[in-house]
Amino acid sequence: MEGLIFQSSEFGTDEIYANMEEYIMQITRDNYSQYAQMVQQMFGKKASSNDPLAQCDYGNFSLRFKPVDINFTKPNWDTIMTKRDKPAMSEEEFDEAIKELARKEFATGKRDDDAYRKLCMQHGETVSPDRKAIYESSMKKTGGKMNAACMFWDSKGNKTLSYNPESRNWKAISTDEEFTRARVFTSIYNDELARLKEEYGEKAKGNVSYSKIKADISAERSKEKNNNEGNTIDLQI
């Protein structure tokens, strides 16, 4: 999601905003230059040929509506972060779902990458730009052809989406808001892992059942509820 933030060294995830591509197809501020150089080098190899790619200049804003006759794969919006009609769940539900994923990792000793990827994407999309609408608007102006920049900008001139003609991969270019949102996700996730480690011990990861964790949480919540009810003063006469 290149780009998600992992900050839990005690659980072996010490990378910060690294390897997001493993989770969600994203380009981040940190790796944009490297990725752009790679794509541009690929275009450069076509410069002396009749290949339509020779007309392309990756990330050139002035070419954003210049059509080129290259074959391209249409984006799969199920795997690209974009604004949705409505959030997948409420903030409270996101918070609990993220913690549940962390609990399952603690219980099994390994992360469910598919579930992590999906939830992380859903969580981040609450602040994502409408990349689908931006793409469709550009396609109308280029007659359904790829633009020579192989990139798509919002109305403010911010990069939002790019296409690599060689790999035929689409990548969302992360915004500051998505960057911040990713920090929220991993903070909740890693805080829950740390809490479980403190409660069950250093070597408990992978050795305590998920049902045990759930039962203990349920018992703790019941205890808190009873304590709160016991502290309530009835002032009715």
Coordinates of C-alpha atoms in Angstrom, one line a residue:
M1 CA 0.0 0.0 0.0
E2 CA 5.7 0.7 -1.7
G3 CA 4.5 2.8 1.3
L4 CA 2.8 1.4 4.3
I5 CA 4.4 2.2 7.6
F6 CA 5.6 -0.7 9.8
Q7 CA 7.0 0.4 13.1
S8 CA 7.1 -2.6 15.4
S9 CA 10.6 -3.7 15.8
E10 CA 9.7 -6.1 18.6
F11 CA 7.7 -8.1 16.1
G12 CA 10.2 -8.0 13.3
T13 CA 8.5 -5.2 11.3
D14 CA 11.0 -2.4 11.6
E15 CA 10.5 -0.9 8.1
I16 CA 9.0 2.6 7.9
Y17 CA 6.9 3.4 4.8
A18 CA 8.6 0.5 3.0
N19 CA 7.5 -2.3 0.7
M20 CA 4.0 -0.9 0.3
E21 CA 3.8 -2.4 -3.1
E22 CA 3.6 -5.8 -1.4
Y23 CA 0.3 -4.7 0.0
I24 CA -1.2 -2.1 -2.3
M25 CA -0.1 -0.8 -5.6
Q26 CA 1.3 2.6 -4.5
I27 CA 4.1 5.0 -5.4
T28 CA 5.2 7.1 -2.5
R29 CA 7.1 10.3 -2.1
D30 CA 10.2 8.3 -1.1
N31 CA 10.4 6.0 -4.2
Y32 CA 8.8 8.2 -6.9
S33 CA 12.1 9.4 -8.3
Q34 CA 13.5 5.9 -8.6
Y35 CA 10.4 4.6 -10.2
A36 CA 10.1 7.5 -12.6
Q37 CA 13.7 7.0 -13.7
M38 CA 13.1 3.3 -14.3
V39 CA 10.1 4.0 -16.6
Q40 CA 11.8 6.9 -18.4
Q41 CA 14.8 4.7 -19.2
M42 CA 12.4 2.2 -20.8
F43 CA 11.0 5.0 -22.9
G44 CA 14.5 6.2 -23.8
K45 CA 15.3 2.8 -25.3
K46 CA 12.5 3.4 -27.8
A47 CA 13.6 6.9 -28.8
S48 CA 15.2 5.9 -32.1
S49 CA 12.5 3.5 -33.2
N50 CA 9.0 3.9 -34.7
D51 CA 7.5 2.5 -31.5
P52 CA 4.7 4.8 -30.2
L53 CA 6.4 4.7 -26.8
A54 CA 9.1 7.0 -28.3
Q55 CA 6.5 9.8 -28.1
C56 CA 6.1 9.2 -24.3
D57 CA 7.8 11.2 -21.6
Y58 CA 6.8 9.8 -18.2
G59 CA 5.4 12.4 -15.8
N60 CA 5.6 15.3 -18.3
F61 CA 2.6 17.4 -17.2
S62 CA 2.4 19.1 -20.6
L63 CA 1.7 15.8 -22.3
R64 CA -1.2 14.8 -20.0
F65 CA -3.8 15.0 -22.7
K66 CA -1.6 14.0 -25.7
P67 CA -2.9 10.6 -27.0
V68 CA -0.5 7.9 -28.0
D69 CA -1.3 4.7 -29.8
I70 CA -0.1 2.1 -27.3
N71 CA -1.8 -0.9 -26.0
F72 CA -2.6 -0.7 -22.3
T73 CA -4.4 -2.7 -19.7
K74 CA -7.4 -0.9 -18.1
P75 CA -7.1 -0.3 -14.4
N76 CA -8.6 -2.8 -12.0
W77 CA -10.3 -0.5 -9.4
D78 CA -10.6 -3.4 -7.0
T79 CA -6.8 -3.2 -6.5
I80 CA -6.2 0.5 -6.8
M81 CA -7.0 3.0 -4.0
T82 CA -9.6 5.4 -5.0
K83 CA -12.5 7.3 -3.4
R84 CA -15.5 5.0 -2.9
D85 CA -19.2 5.9 -2.7
K86 CA -19.1 5.3 1.0
P87 CA -16.6 4.0 3.5
A88 CA -16.4 0.2 4.0
M89 CA -17.1 0.7 7.7
S90 CA -17.2 3.4 10.5
E91 CA -14.1 4.6 12.3
E92 CA -15.0 2.5 15.3
E93 CA -15.5 -0.5 13.2
F94 CA -12.1 0.1 11.4
D95 CA -10.4 0.4 14.8
E96 CA -11.8 -2.9 16.0
A97 CA -11.2 -4.7 12.7
I98 CA -7.5 -3.6 12.7
K99 CA -7.1 -4.8 16.3
E100 CA -8.7 -8.1 15.4
L101 CA -6.2 -8.6 12.6
A102 CA -3.4 -7.9 15.1
R103 CA -4.9 -10.4 17.5
K104 CA -5.0 -13.1 14.9
E105 CA -1.4 -12.5 13.9
F106 CA -0.4 -12.7 17.6
A107 CA -2.3 -16.0 18.0
T108 CA -1.1 -17.6 14.8
G109 CA 2.4 -16.1 14.8
K110 CA 2.0 -14.9 11.2
R111 CA 0.2 -12.1 9.3
D112 CA -2.7 -12.7 7.0
D113 CA -1.4 -10.7 4.1
D114 CA -4.6 -10.8 2.0
A115 CA -6.8 -9.6 4.9
Y116 CA -4.2 -7.0 5.9
R117 CA -4.0 -5.7 2.3
K118 CA -7.8 -5.5 1.9
L119 CA -8.4 -3.8 5.2
C120 CA -5.5 -1.4 4.8
M121 CA -6.8 -0.4 1.4
Q122 CA -10.3 0.1 2.7
H123 CA -9.0 2.2 5.6
G124 CA -6.8 4.4 3.4
E125 CA -9.5 5.0 0.8
T126 CA -11.5 7.1 3.2
V127 CA -9.1 9.9 2.3
S128 CA -8.1 8.9 -1.3
P129 CA -8.7 11.1 -4.3
D130 CA -11.2 10.0 -6.9
R131 CA -8.6 8.4 -9.1
K132 CA -11.3 6.6 -11.1
A133 CA -13.0 9.8 -12.0
I134 CA -9.6 11.5 -12.8
Y135 CA -8.7 8.6 -15.1
E136 CA -12.1 8.6 -16.9
S137 CA -11.9 12.4 -17.4
S138 CA -8.5 12.1 -19.0
M139 CA -9.6 9.3 -21.2
K140 CA -12.5 11.4 -22.6
K141 CA -9.9 14.1 -23.6
T142 CA -7.6 11.6 -25.3
G143 CA -10.3 9.7 -27.0
G144 CA -9.8 6.6 -24.9
K145 CA -6.1 6.4 -25.6
M146 CA -3.2 6.5 -23.1
N147 CA -1.7 9.9 -22.7
A148 CA 2.0 10.5 -23.5
A149 CA 2.9 11.2 -19.9
C150 CA 1.4 7.8 -18.8
M151 CA 0.3 9.7 -15.7
F152 CA -2.9 11.3 -14.4
W153 CA -3.2 14.5 -12.4
D154 CA -6.1 16.0 -10.3
S155 CA -7.5 19.4 -11.0
K156 CA -4.8 21.0 -8.7
G157 CA -2.0 19.4 -10.6
N158 CA -1.2 16.7 -8.1
K159 CA 0.0 13.3 -9.5
T160 CA -2.5 10.6 -8.6
L161 CA -2.1 7.6 -10.9
S162 CA 0.6 6.3 -13.3
Y163 CA 0.9 3.5 -15.8
N164 CA 4.0 1.5 -16.8
P165 CA 3.6 0.3 -20.4
E166 CA 6.3 -2.3 -20.1
S167 CA 5.0 -4.1 -17.0
R168 CA 1.4 -3.0 -17.7
N169 CA 1.0 -2.1 -14.1
W170 CA -1.0 0.7 -12.6
K171 CA 0.2 2.4 -9.5
A172 CA -1.6 5.0 -7.3
I173 CA 0.7 7.8 -6.3
S174 CA 0.1 8.3 -2.5
T175 CA -1.1 11.7 -1.2
D176 CA -0.1 13.3 2.1
E177 CA -3.5 12.4 3.4
E178 CA -3.0 8.7 2.5
F179 CA 0.4 8.8 4.1
T180 CA -1.0 10.1 7.3
R181 CA -3.9 7.6 7.2
A182 CA -1.4 4.7 6.8
R183 CA 0.3 5.9 10.0
V184 CA -3.0 5.7 11.8
F185 CA -3.5 2.1 10.6
T186 CA -0.2 0.8 11.6
S187 CA -0.2 2.7 14.9
I188 CA -3.5 0.9 15.8
Y189 CA -2.2 -2.4 14.6
N190 CA 1.2 -2.3 16.3
D191 CA -0.2 -0.8 19.5
E192 CA -2.5 -3.9 19.8
L193 CA 0.4 -6.2 19.1
A194 CA 2.4 -4.5 21.8
R195 CA -0.5 -4.7 24.3
L196 CA -0.8 -8.4 23.7
K197 CA 2.9 -8.9 24.1
E198 CA 2.8 -7.1 27.4
E199 CA -0.2 -9.1 28.6
Y200 CA 0.9 -12.6 27.6
G201 CA 4.6 -12.3 27.6
E202 CA 7.6 -12.2 25.3
K203 CA 7.3 -15.7 23.9
A204 CA 3.5 -15.9 23.7
K205 CA 3.2 -14.9 20.0
G206 CA 2.0 -18.0 18.1
N207 CA 1.5 -19.9 21.4
V208 CA -1.7 -18.4 22.7
S209 CA -5.0 -19.2 21.0
Y210 CA -7.2 -16.7 19.4
S211 CA -10.2 -17.9 21.4
K212 CA -8.2 -17.3 24.6
I213 CA -7.5 -13.7 23.5
K214 CA -11.1 -13.1 22.7
A215 CA -12.3 -14.6 26.0
D216 CA -9.9 -12.5 28.0
I217 CA -11.0 -9.3 26.1
S218 CA -14.7 -10.2 26.7
A219 CA -14.1 -10.8 30.4
E220 CA -12.2 -7.5 30.7
R221 CA -15.0 -5.6 29.0
S222 CA -17.6 -7.2 31.3
K223 CA -15.5 -6.3 34.3
E224 CA -15.2 -2.7 33.2
K225 CA -19.0 -2.5 32.5
N226 CA -19.8 -3.8 36.0
N227 CA -17.4 -1.4 37.6
N228 CA -18.9 1.5 35.7
E229 CA -22.4 0.4 36.7
G230 CA -21.3 0.1 40.3
N231 CA -19.9 3.6 40.3
T232 CA -23.2 5.1 39.0
I233 CA -25.1 7.1 41.6
D234 CA -28.9 7.2 41.2
L235 CA -30.0 10.7 42.0
Q236 CA -33.7 10.1 41.3
I237 CA -36.0 10.8 44.3

